[in-house]
Structure formats: structure tokens, C-alpha cells
Amino acid sequence: MAIKIMIMSDLSSINKHSLSRWRRYGWYVFWLLLALLGGFLGAWQWERAETKQAATASRENAPALINPRTAPAEGAELTLNGEYMPEHTFFLDNRILDGRLGVAVLTPLKDKFGHYWLIQRGFVETGTTRTPPRVATPEQAVTLTGEWQPANEDGLLFGPNVEGRRLQNISLAPWQDAVPDFRYQGWVHAQTGDGVFATWWQANVMPASRHLAYAFQWWGLALVALITMWVGRRYFQPNRKLHRGNNNDSR
């Protein structure tokens, strides 16, 4: 009977030791993974900060061009001469300017060299009505100036992009069957000129300093994880001592 009790005691001690060991492994794995995640995300934010710094410098140094014949750099100031194509106007839905709800007017323009450009002509207030607004478009040749933005797919989209004459996100796709190929993949956000309405668009560029702050936050999290792992390991020591004590008693 005593032998049976000793065997059961040893088995119980072994099971407890095995459970404690796996808990200790789990403790280290969890905090190490958290530290690695923080380090990786910090490095990613640091890389994004460098990219934003380069993009900001490029925008600040972008040239002013008149009827360009080569692809403009992002942020370049373009001056175009040509004629609007009002029959192919669409509206960028759900724009806000000074607390007013409206749309941005999107009209293709054919420049004097026969090249096509998509012009974002500015904001028109509509309120909550879904009826397409009536906008005046010059029929004669026009001159306008605006900022060039290359096409991108950054905007969130829920459902179809095209609803009647309204777009949820700006894109060249709605004109692919009505307008010959656009000169370049992108659009001009008009600021001044004929047929231009209120300016609402601003480049959505997060400053590099914010990405750097995020990077240090993630690295701080990684450091805290490592410190917690190191300090917390002491809570597993009593179990190991208790196990050694049980082994001595059994002898």
C-alpha cells in the first residue's frame, strides 16, 4: 500500500512538473512573439516614415508644367489648355466642405494636343438629395491650373463604385468606354481656371513624424514584453524547488 502511494505521489509530482514546464515554455513563447511583433511593426513604421519623407520632398520639389508631354510627378502643378467634355461628367459622391454635403465634379478635358485628362473641378453643394446636380460647363476653350495626383487604389469601397452618375471613389474606369485612353493614369485637382468650383481636395499625406512616433511606440511595446518575460520567470521557480523537495522526500 505504501509503495502504491509512493508511486501515485511520484506520478502526481511528474505531472505537475510537466504542466509547470509547459506553462513556462508558453510564458516565454508568448512574450517573445509579442516582442518580435513589436519589433517588426516598429521597423515597418520606420520604413513608412522614410517613404513619406521622400514623397514629401518630391511633392515640394515637383515642377510647374504647361500642357506636359511627359508623365508629371506627383504633386506637380499643371496648367492645361483645352475643351471640357461635359456630356461625360460624373460626380464624386459624399464630399464635405465647411460642413456642407455635396459632390466633386469630374469632367474629362481634351487638351490642344488631342490628349485626354480627367479634371476634378471642385465642390458643388447638393445636400441630401440624390438628384444629379446641374453644373455649368464652359463650351469654349478653357485654361485651368491644378495639382496632379497619380491613380491609386487606396480608398475603401463598400459595394459598387458607380451608382448612376455618382462615384464612391475617383477612378478612370467609368470613362473607359466613352473616352479614348487618358494621357496618363491619374487626374488633375483643379484649383483655378474656367469651369472650376470651390476647392475642397487636399493631399492626404500623414507626416513622417507620426510614423516615427508609431515606430517608437511599437519598439517600446517590444521592450516592455521582454522585461515582463524576464521579471515574470521568477514565478516559475517555486514549482521547480517544490519538485526537487518532493524527490528528496521520496528517497
PDB file of C-alpha atoms in Angstrom:
ATOM      1  CA  MET A   1       0.000   0.000   0.000  1.00  0.00           C
ATOM      2  CA  ALA A   2       2.835   2.349   0.896  1.00  0.00           C
ATOM      3  CA  ILE A   3       4.554   1.536  -2.408  1.00  0.00           C
ATOM      4  CA  LYS A   4       1.346   2.320  -4.286  1.00  0.00           C
ATOM      5  CA  ILE A   5       1.037   5.652  -2.503  1.00  0.00           C
ATOM      6  CA  MET A   6       4.664   6.485  -3.321  1.00  0.00           C
ATOM      7  CA  ILE A   7       4.139   5.618  -6.997  1.00  0.00           C
ATOM      8  CA  MET A   8       0.999   7.742  -7.175  1.00  0.00           C
ATOM      9  CA  SER A   9       2.839  10.573  -5.437  1.00  0.00           C
ATOM     10  CA  ASP A  10       5.696  10.354  -7.931  1.00  0.00           C
ATOM     11  CA  LEU A  11       3.288  10.320 -10.879  1.00  0.00           C
ATOM     12  CA  SER A  12       1.465  13.326  -9.481  1.00  0.00           C
ATOM     13  CA  SER A  13       4.759  15.124  -8.996  1.00  0.00           C
ATOM     14  CA  ILE A  14       5.832  14.296 -12.545  1.00  0.00           C
ATOM     15  CA  ASN A  15       2.529  15.539 -13.964  1.00  0.00           C
ATOM     16  CA  LYS A  16       2.778  18.773 -12.007  1.00  0.00           C
ATOM     17  CA  HIS A  17       6.355  19.252 -13.136  1.00  0.00           C
ATOM     18  CA  SER A  18       5.404  18.593 -16.765  1.00  0.00           C
ATOM     19  CA  LEU A  19       2.497  21.037 -16.540  1.00  0.00           C
ATOM     20  CA  SER A  20       4.733  23.656 -14.951  1.00  0.00           C
ATOM     21  CA  ARG A  21       7.324  23.161 -17.659  1.00  0.00           C
ATOM     22  CA  TRP A  22       4.769  23.675 -20.443  1.00  0.00           C
ATOM     23  CA  ARG A  23       3.434  26.746 -18.705  1.00  0.00           C
ATOM     24  CA  ARG A  24       6.964  28.113 -18.527  1.00  0.00           C
ATOM     25  CA  TYR A  25       7.506  27.415 -22.228  1.00  0.00           C
ATOM     26  CA  GLY A  26       4.179  29.053 -23.044  1.00  0.00           C
ATOM     27  CA  TRP A  27       5.167  32.094 -20.986  1.00  0.00           C
ATOM     28  CA  TYR A  28       8.410  32.578 -22.903  1.00  0.00           C
ATOM     29  CA  VAL A  29       6.861  31.894 -26.303  1.00  0.00           C
ATOM     30  CA  PHE A  30       4.022  34.372 -25.751  1.00  0.00           C
ATOM     31  CA  TRP A  31       6.231  37.276 -24.690  1.00  0.00           C
ATOM     32  CA  LEU A  32       8.903  36.535 -27.277  1.00  0.00           C
ATOM     33  CA  LEU A  33       6.288  36.550 -30.044  1.00  0.00           C
ATOM     34  CA  LEU A  34       4.876  39.817 -28.717  1.00  0.00           C
ATOM     35  CA  ALA A  35       8.371  41.338 -28.658  1.00  0.00           C
ATOM     36  CA  LEU A  36       9.057  40.152 -32.207  1.00  0.00           C
ATOM     37  CA  LEU A  37       5.729  41.584 -33.379  1.00  0.00           C
ATOM     38  CA  GLY A  38       6.510  44.943 -31.787  1.00  0.00           C
ATOM     39  CA  GLY A  39       9.968  44.973 -33.358  1.00  0.00           C
ATOM     40  CA  PHE A  40       8.603  44.106 -36.798  1.00  0.00           C
ATOM     41  CA  LEU A  41       5.824  46.712 -36.699  1.00  0.00           C
ATOM     42  CA  GLY A  42       8.262  49.332 -35.434  1.00  0.00           C
ATOM     43  CA  ALA A  43      10.609  48.640 -38.350  1.00  0.00           C
ATOM     44  CA  TRP A  44       7.651  48.803 -40.757  1.00  0.00           C
ATOM     45  CA  GLN A  45       6.579  52.208 -39.423  1.00  0.00           C
ATOM     46  CA  TRP A  46      10.172  53.442 -39.650  1.00  0.00           C
ATOM     47  CA  GLU A  47      10.286  52.375 -43.299  1.00  0.00           C
ATOM     48  CA  ARG A  48       6.989  54.146 -43.964  1.00  0.00           C
ATOM     49  CA  ALA A  49       8.389  57.306 -42.367  1.00  0.00           C
ATOM     50  CA  GLU A  50      11.329  57.225 -44.771  1.00  0.00           C
ATOM     51  CA  THR A  51       8.927  56.712 -47.688  1.00  0.00           C
ATOM     52  CA  LYS A  52       6.769  59.648 -46.559  1.00  0.00           C
ATOM     53  CA  GLN A  53       9.828  61.862 -46.196  1.00  0.00           C
ATOM     54  CA  ALA A  54      10.843  61.049 -49.761  1.00  0.00           C
ATOM     55  CA  ALA A  55       7.273  61.619 -51.023  1.00  0.00           C
ATOM     56  CA  THR A  56       7.027  64.959 -49.216  1.00  0.00           C
ATOM     57  CA  ALA A  57      10.341  66.100 -50.666  1.00  0.00           C
ATOM     58  CA  SER A  58       9.195  65.011 -54.124  1.00  0.00           C
ATOM     59  CA  ARG A  59       5.925  66.951 -53.794  1.00  0.00           C
ATOM     60  CA  GLU A  60       7.709  70.072 -52.583  1.00  0.00           C
ATOM     61  CA  ASN A  61      10.144  69.919 -55.496  1.00  0.00           C
ATOM     62  CA  ALA A  62       7.562  68.992 -58.145  1.00  0.00           C
ATOM     63  CA  PRO A  63       7.806  71.381 -61.122  1.00  0.00           C
ATOM     64  CA  ALA A  64       5.103  73.575 -62.625  1.00  0.00           C
ATOM     65  CA  LEU A  65       4.249  72.306 -66.117  1.00  0.00           C
ATOM     66  CA  ILE A  66       2.211  73.703 -69.003  1.00  0.00           C
ATOM     67  CA  ASN A  67       0.483  71.145 -71.234  1.00  0.00           C
ATOM     68  CA  PRO A  68       3.059  68.475 -70.292  1.00  0.00           C
ATOM     69  CA  ARG A  69       4.124  65.927 -72.882  1.00  0.00           C
ATOM     70  CA  THR A  70       5.701  63.576 -70.323  1.00  0.00           C
ATOM     71  CA  ALA A  71       4.261  61.978 -67.192  1.00  0.00           C
ATOM     72  CA  PRO A  72       4.030  64.549 -64.364  1.00  0.00           C
ATOM     73  CA  ALA A  73       5.450  63.854 -60.930  1.00  0.00           C
ATOM     74  CA  GLU A  74       3.012  63.525 -58.042  1.00  0.00           C
ATOM     75  CA  GLY A  75       2.097  66.961 -56.752  1.00  0.00           C
ATOM     76  CA  ALA A  76       3.202  68.760 -59.914  1.00  0.00           C
ATOM     77  CA  GLU A  77       1.298  71.926 -60.756  1.00  0.00           C
ATOM     78  CA  LEU A  78      -0.209  71.574 -64.225  1.00  0.00           C
ATOM     79  CA  THR A  79      -1.650  74.245 -66.479  1.00  0.00           C
ATOM     80  CA  LEU A  80      -3.822  72.815 -69.254  1.00  0.00           C
ATOM     81  CA  ASN A  81      -5.472  74.390 -72.285  1.00  0.00           C
ATOM     82  CA  GLY A  82      -8.325  72.550 -73.913  1.00  0.00           C
ATOM     83  CA  GLU A  83     -12.047  71.846 -74.015  1.00  0.00           C
ATOM     84  CA  TYR A  84     -14.255  70.100 -71.481  1.00  0.00           C
ATOM     85  CA  MET A  85     -16.406  67.104 -72.443  1.00  0.00           C
ATOM     86  CA  PRO A  86     -19.494  67.924 -70.307  1.00  0.00           C
ATOM     87  CA  GLU A  87     -21.582  65.024 -71.596  1.00  0.00           C
ATOM     88  CA  HIS A  88     -19.206  62.656 -69.785  1.00  0.00           C
ATOM     89  CA  THR A  89     -19.364  64.357 -66.387  1.00  0.00           C
ATOM     90  CA  PHE A  90     -19.584  62.218 -63.255  1.00  0.00           C
ATOM     91  CA  PHE A  91     -19.805  63.240 -59.603  1.00  0.00           C
ATOM     92  CA  LEU A  92     -17.650  62.062 -56.719  1.00  0.00           C
ATOM     93  CA  ASP A  93     -20.179  61.356 -54.003  1.00  0.00           C
ATOM     94  CA  ASN A  94     -20.298  62.354 -50.330  1.00  0.00           C
ATOM     95  CA  ARG A  95     -17.777  65.193 -50.222  1.00  0.00           C
ATOM     96  CA  ILE A  96     -17.749  67.603 -47.284  1.00  0.00           C
ATOM     97  CA  LEU A  97     -16.668  71.245 -47.396  1.00  0.00           C
ATOM     98  CA  ASP A  98     -17.131  73.573 -44.410  1.00  0.00           C
ATOM     99  CA  GLY A  99     -19.793  71.264 -43.007  1.00  0.00           C
ATOM    100  CA  ARG A 100     -21.764  71.188 -46.259  1.00  0.00           C
ATOM    101  CA  LEU A 101     -22.602  67.947 -48.053  1.00  0.00           C
ATOM    102  CA  GLY A 102     -22.095  67.736 -51.789  1.00  0.00           C
ATOM    103  CA  VAL A 103     -20.172  66.219 -54.667  1.00  0.00           C
ATOM    104  CA  ALA A 104     -16.984  66.863 -56.601  1.00  0.00           C
ATOM    105  CA  VAL A 105     -17.420  67.410 -60.330  1.00  0.00           C
ATOM    106  CA  LEU A 106     -15.367  65.110 -62.588  1.00  0.00           C
ATOM    107  CA  THR A 107     -15.164  66.077 -66.260  1.00  0.00           C
ATOM    108  CA  PRO A 108     -12.753  64.876 -68.966  1.00  0.00           C
ATOM    109  CA  LEU A 109     -10.800  67.517 -70.858  1.00  0.00           C
ATOM    110  CA  LYS A 110      -9.225  67.257 -74.301  1.00  0.00           C
ATOM    111  CA  ASP A 111      -6.133  69.435 -74.464  1.00  0.00           C
ATOM    112  CA  LYS A 112      -4.911  71.293 -77.530  1.00  0.00           C
ATOM    113  CA  PHE A 113      -2.654  68.374 -78.461  1.00  0.00           C
ATOM    114  CA  GLY A 114      -5.580  65.934 -78.501  1.00  0.00           C
ATOM    115  CA  HIS A 115      -4.672  64.285 -75.183  1.00  0.00           C
ATOM    116  CA  TYR A 116      -7.345  63.464 -72.613  1.00  0.00           C
ATOM    117  CA  TRP A 117      -7.176  64.382 -68.927  1.00  0.00           C
ATOM    118  CA  LEU A 118      -9.611  63.778 -66.091  1.00  0.00           C
ATOM    119  CA  ILE A 119     -10.293  67.020 -64.232  1.00  0.00           C
ATOM    120  CA  GLN A 120     -11.637  67.159 -60.692  1.00  0.00           C
ATOM    121  CA  ARG A 121     -13.294  70.578 -60.959  1.00  0.00           C
ATOM    122  CA  GLY A 122     -14.173  71.200 -57.327  1.00  0.00           C
ATOM    123  CA  PHE A 123     -17.059  71.026 -54.870  1.00  0.00           C
ATOM    124  CA  VAL A 124     -20.755  71.632 -55.521  1.00  0.00           C
ATOM    125  CA  GLU A 125     -23.222  71.542 -52.630  1.00  0.00           C
ATOM    126  CA  THR A 126     -26.175  69.159 -53.050  1.00  0.00           C
ATOM    127  CA  GLY A 127     -27.468  68.492 -49.557  1.00  0.00           C
ATOM    128  CA  THR A 128     -29.072  65.097 -49.016  1.00  0.00           C
ATOM    129  CA  THR A 129     -30.784  64.863 -52.412  1.00  0.00           C
ATOM    130  CA  ARG A 130     -29.633  62.101 -54.764  1.00  0.00           C
ATOM    131  CA  THR A 131     -30.674  64.004 -57.887  1.00  0.00           C
ATOM    132  CA  PRO A 132     -27.627  64.733 -60.081  1.00  0.00           C
ATOM    133  CA  PRO A 133     -26.775  68.440 -59.772  1.00  0.00           C
ATOM    134  CA  ARG A 134     -26.836  70.775 -62.739  1.00  0.00           C
ATOM    135  CA  VAL A 135     -23.427  72.332 -63.233  1.00  0.00           C
ATOM    136  CA  ALA A 136     -22.368  74.921 -65.774  1.00  0.00           C
ATOM    137  CA  THR A 137     -19.531  73.869 -68.064  1.00  0.00           C
ATOM    138  CA  PRO A 138     -17.826  76.273 -70.496  1.00  0.00           C
ATOM    139  CA  GLU A 139     -18.258  75.249 -74.120  1.00  0.00           C
ATOM    140  CA  GLN A 140     -15.278  77.216 -75.413  1.00  0.00           C
ATOM    141  CA  ALA A 141     -11.587  76.532 -74.885  1.00  0.00           C
ATOM    142  CA  VAL A 142     -10.527  76.847 -71.260  1.00  0.00           C
ATOM    143  CA  THR A 143      -7.356  77.259 -69.230  1.00  0.00           C
ATOM    144  CA  LEU A 144      -7.045  75.754 -65.775  1.00  0.00           C
ATOM    145  CA  THR A 145      -4.364  75.040 -63.208  1.00  0.00           C
ATOM    146  CA  GLY A 146      -4.329  72.228 -60.684  1.00  0.00           C
ATOM    147  CA  GLU A 147      -2.338  69.571 -58.867  1.00  0.00           C
ATOM    148  CA  TRP A 148      -1.560  66.199 -60.421  1.00  0.00           C
ATOM    149  CA  GLN A 149      -2.373  63.031 -58.498  1.00  0.00           C
ATOM    150  CA  PRO A 150      -1.427  59.609 -59.919  1.00  0.00           C
ATOM    151  CA  ALA A 151      -4.147  56.962 -59.888  1.00  0.00           C
ATOM    152  CA  ASN A 152      -4.238  54.812 -56.777  1.00  0.00           C
ATOM    153  CA  GLU A 153      -6.462  52.220 -55.149  1.00  0.00           C
ATOM    154  CA  ASP A 154      -6.162  53.407 -51.546  1.00  0.00           C
ATOM    155  CA  GLY A 155      -9.801  54.288 -50.919  1.00  0.00           C
ATOM    156  CA  LEU A 156     -12.139  51.934 -49.067  1.00  0.00           C
ATOM    157  CA  LEU A 157     -15.046  50.760 -51.184  1.00  0.00           C
ATOM    158  CA  PHE A 158     -18.240  49.129 -49.957  1.00  0.00           C
ATOM    159  CA  GLY A 159     -20.401  47.926 -52.830  1.00  0.00           C
ATOM    160  CA  PRO A 160     -20.219  49.061 -56.473  1.00  0.00           C
ATOM    161  CA  ASN A 161     -18.172  52.140 -57.276  1.00  0.00           C
ATOM    162  CA  VAL A 162     -20.597  53.525 -59.885  1.00  0.00           C
ATOM    163  CA  GLU A 163     -24.183  54.425 -58.946  1.00  0.00           C
ATOM    164  CA  GLY A 164     -25.818  56.264 -61.822  1.00  0.00           C
ATOM    165  CA  ARG A 165     -23.671  59.365 -62.373  1.00  0.00           C
ATOM    166  CA  ARG A 166     -22.040  59.134 -58.958  1.00  0.00           C
ATOM    167  CA  LEU A 167     -18.762  57.518 -57.949  1.00  0.00           C
ATOM    168  CA  GLN A 168     -17.772  56.404 -54.480  1.00  0.00           C
ATOM    169  CA  ASN A 169     -14.048  56.601 -55.284  1.00  0.00           C
ATOM    170  CA  ILE A 170     -12.332  58.513 -58.045  1.00  0.00           C
ATOM    171  CA  SER A 171     -11.202  56.205 -60.843  1.00  0.00           C
ATOM    172  CA  LEU A 172     -10.659  56.282 -64.605  1.00  0.00           C
ATOM    173  CA  ALA A 173     -12.694  53.109 -65.165  1.00  0.00           C
ATOM    174  CA  PRO A 174     -16.144  54.756 -65.664  1.00  0.00           C
ATOM    175  CA  TRP A 175     -14.849  56.540 -68.796  1.00  0.00           C
ATOM    176  CA  GLN A 176     -13.146  53.595 -70.467  1.00  0.00           C
ATOM    177  CA  ASP A 177     -15.974  53.067 -72.988  1.00  0.00           C
ATOM    178  CA  ALA A 178     -16.764  56.748 -73.591  1.00  0.00           C
ATOM    179  CA  VAL A 179     -13.376  58.456 -73.746  1.00  0.00           C
ATOM    180  CA  PRO A 180     -10.239  57.374 -75.599  1.00  0.00           C
ATOM    181  CA  ASP A 181      -7.286  56.479 -73.425  1.00  0.00           C
ATOM    182  CA  PHE A 182      -6.350  59.151 -70.943  1.00  0.00           C
ATOM    183  CA  ARG A 183      -2.904  60.594 -71.459  1.00  0.00           C
ATOM    184  CA  TYR A 184      -1.664  59.398 -68.070  1.00  0.00           C
ATOM    185  CA  GLN A 185      -3.078  57.295 -65.241  1.00  0.00           C
ATOM    186  CA  GLY A 186      -4.250  59.931 -62.819  1.00  0.00           C
ATOM    187  CA  TRP A 187      -6.216  63.158 -62.570  1.00  0.00           C
ATOM    188  CA  VAL A 188      -5.851  66.877 -62.050  1.00  0.00           C
ATOM    189  CA  HIS A 189      -7.367  68.528 -58.986  1.00  0.00           C
ATOM    190  CA  ALA A 190      -8.209  71.914 -60.487  1.00  0.00           C
ATOM    191  CA  GLN A 191      -7.634  74.943 -58.274  1.00  0.00           C
ATOM    192  CA  THR A 192      -8.117  77.917 -60.575  1.00  0.00           C
ATOM    193  CA  GLY A 193      -9.439  78.468 -64.070  1.00  0.00           C
ATOM    194  CA  ASP A 194     -12.529  78.265 -66.231  1.00  0.00           C
ATOM    195  CA  GLY A 195     -15.278  75.962 -65.008  1.00  0.00           C
ATOM    196  CA  VAL A 196     -13.596  75.376 -61.640  1.00  0.00           C
ATOM    197  CA  PHE A 197     -15.720  75.319 -58.478  1.00  0.00           C
ATOM    198  CA  ALA A 198     -14.807  75.541 -54.774  1.00  0.00           C
ATOM    199  CA  THR A 199     -11.557  73.784 -53.909  1.00  0.00           C
ATOM    200  CA  TRP A 200     -12.017  71.017 -51.349  1.00  0.00           C
ATOM    201  CA  TRP A 201      -9.274  68.459 -52.053  1.00  0.00           C
ATOM    202  CA  GLN A 202      -6.080  68.279 -50.033  1.00  0.00           C
ATOM    203  CA  ALA A 203      -3.351  65.695 -50.342  1.00  0.00           C
ATOM    204  CA  ASN A 204      -3.857  63.083 -47.631  1.00  0.00           C
ATOM    205  CA  VAL A 205      -0.253  62.610 -46.569  1.00  0.00           C
ATOM    206  CA  MET A 206       0.435  61.555 -42.988  1.00  0.00           C
ATOM    207  CA  PRO A 207       3.559  63.360 -41.743  1.00  0.00           C
ATOM    208  CA  ALA A 208       6.681  61.255 -41.327  1.00  0.00           C
ATOM    209  CA  SER A 209       6.905  62.316 -37.678  1.00  0.00           C
ATOM    210  CA  ARG A 210       3.722  60.407 -36.882  1.00  0.00           C
ATOM    211  CA  HIS A 211       5.104  57.222 -38.389  1.00  0.00           C
ATOM    212  CA  LEU A 212       8.271  57.698 -36.321  1.00  0.00           C
ATOM    213  CA  ALA A 213       6.134  58.076 -33.190  1.00  0.00           C
ATOM    214  CA  TYR A 214       4.311  54.844 -34.041  1.00  0.00           C
ATOM    215  CA  ALA A 215       7.654  53.112 -34.585  1.00  0.00           C
ATOM    216  CA  PHE A 216       8.916  54.062 -31.122  1.00  0.00           C
ATOM    217  CA  GLN A 217       5.587  53.008 -29.594  1.00  0.00           C
ATOM    218  CA  TRP A 218       5.909  49.543 -31.105  1.00  0.00           C
ATOM    219  CA  TRP A 219       9.522  49.255 -30.042  1.00  0.00           C
ATOM    220  CA  GLY A 220       8.500  50.346 -26.557  1.00  0.00           C
ATOM    221  CA  LEU A 221       5.927  47.561 -26.519  1.00  0.00           C
ATOM    222  CA  ALA A 222       8.620  45.075 -27.545  1.00  0.00           C
ATOM    223  CA  LEU A 223      10.877  46.259 -24.715  1.00  0.00           C
ATOM    224  CA  VAL A 224       8.068  46.002 -22.157  1.00  0.00           C
ATOM    225  CA  ALA A 225       7.326  42.471 -23.376  1.00  0.00           C
ATOM    226  CA  LEU A 226      10.955  41.421 -22.871  1.00  0.00           C
ATOM    227  CA  ILE A 227      11.099  42.983 -19.396  1.00  0.00           C
ATOM    228  CA  THR A 228       7.823  41.314 -18.410  1.00  0.00           C
ATOM    229  CA  MET A 229       9.106  37.961 -19.651  1.00  0.00           C
ATOM    230  CA  TRP A 230      12.329  38.317 -17.653  1.00  0.00           C
ATOM    231  CA  VAL A 231      10.692  39.517 -14.433  1.00  0.00           C
ATOM    232  CA  GLY A 232       7.830  37.030 -14.626  1.00  0.00           C
ATOM    233  CA  ARG A 233      10.096  34.000 -14.915  1.00  0.00           C
ATOM    234  CA  ARG A 234      10.630  34.031 -11.119  1.00  0.00           C
ATOM    235  CA  TYR A 235       7.055  32.855 -10.587  1.00  0.00           C
ATOM    236  CA  PHE A 236       8.000  29.519 -12.088  1.00  0.00           C
ATOM    237  CA  GLN A 237      10.952  28.966  -9.734  1.00  0.00           C
ATOM    238  CA  PRO A 238       8.999  27.857  -6.611  1.00  0.00           C
ATOM    239  CA  ASN A 239       7.426  24.997  -8.543  1.00  0.00           C
ATOM    240  CA  ARG A 240      10.846  23.724  -9.535  1.00  0.00           C
ATOM    241  CA  LYS A 241      12.105  23.889  -5.925  1.00  0.00           C
ATOM    242  CA  LEU A 242       8.996  22.133  -4.708  1.00  0.00           C
ATOM    243  CA  HIS A 243       9.562  19.374  -7.246  1.00  0.00           C
ATOM    244  CA  ARG A 244      13.127  18.864  -6.040  1.00  0.00           C
ATOM    245  CA  GLY A 245      11.867  18.744  -2.461  1.00  0.00           C
ATOM    246  CA  ASN A 246       9.340  16.032  -3.329  1.00  0.00           C
ATOM    247  CA  ASN A 247      12.033  13.960  -4.985  1.00  0.00           C
ATOM    248  CA  ASN A 248      14.207  14.159  -1.842  1.00  0.00           C
ATOM    249  CA  ASP A 249      11.289  13.072   0.363  1.00  0.00           C
ATOM    250  CA  SER A 250      10.616  10.071  -1.828  1.00  0.00           C
ATOM    251  CA  ARG A 251      14.164   8.911  -1.333  1.00  0.00           C
TER     252      ARG A 251
END
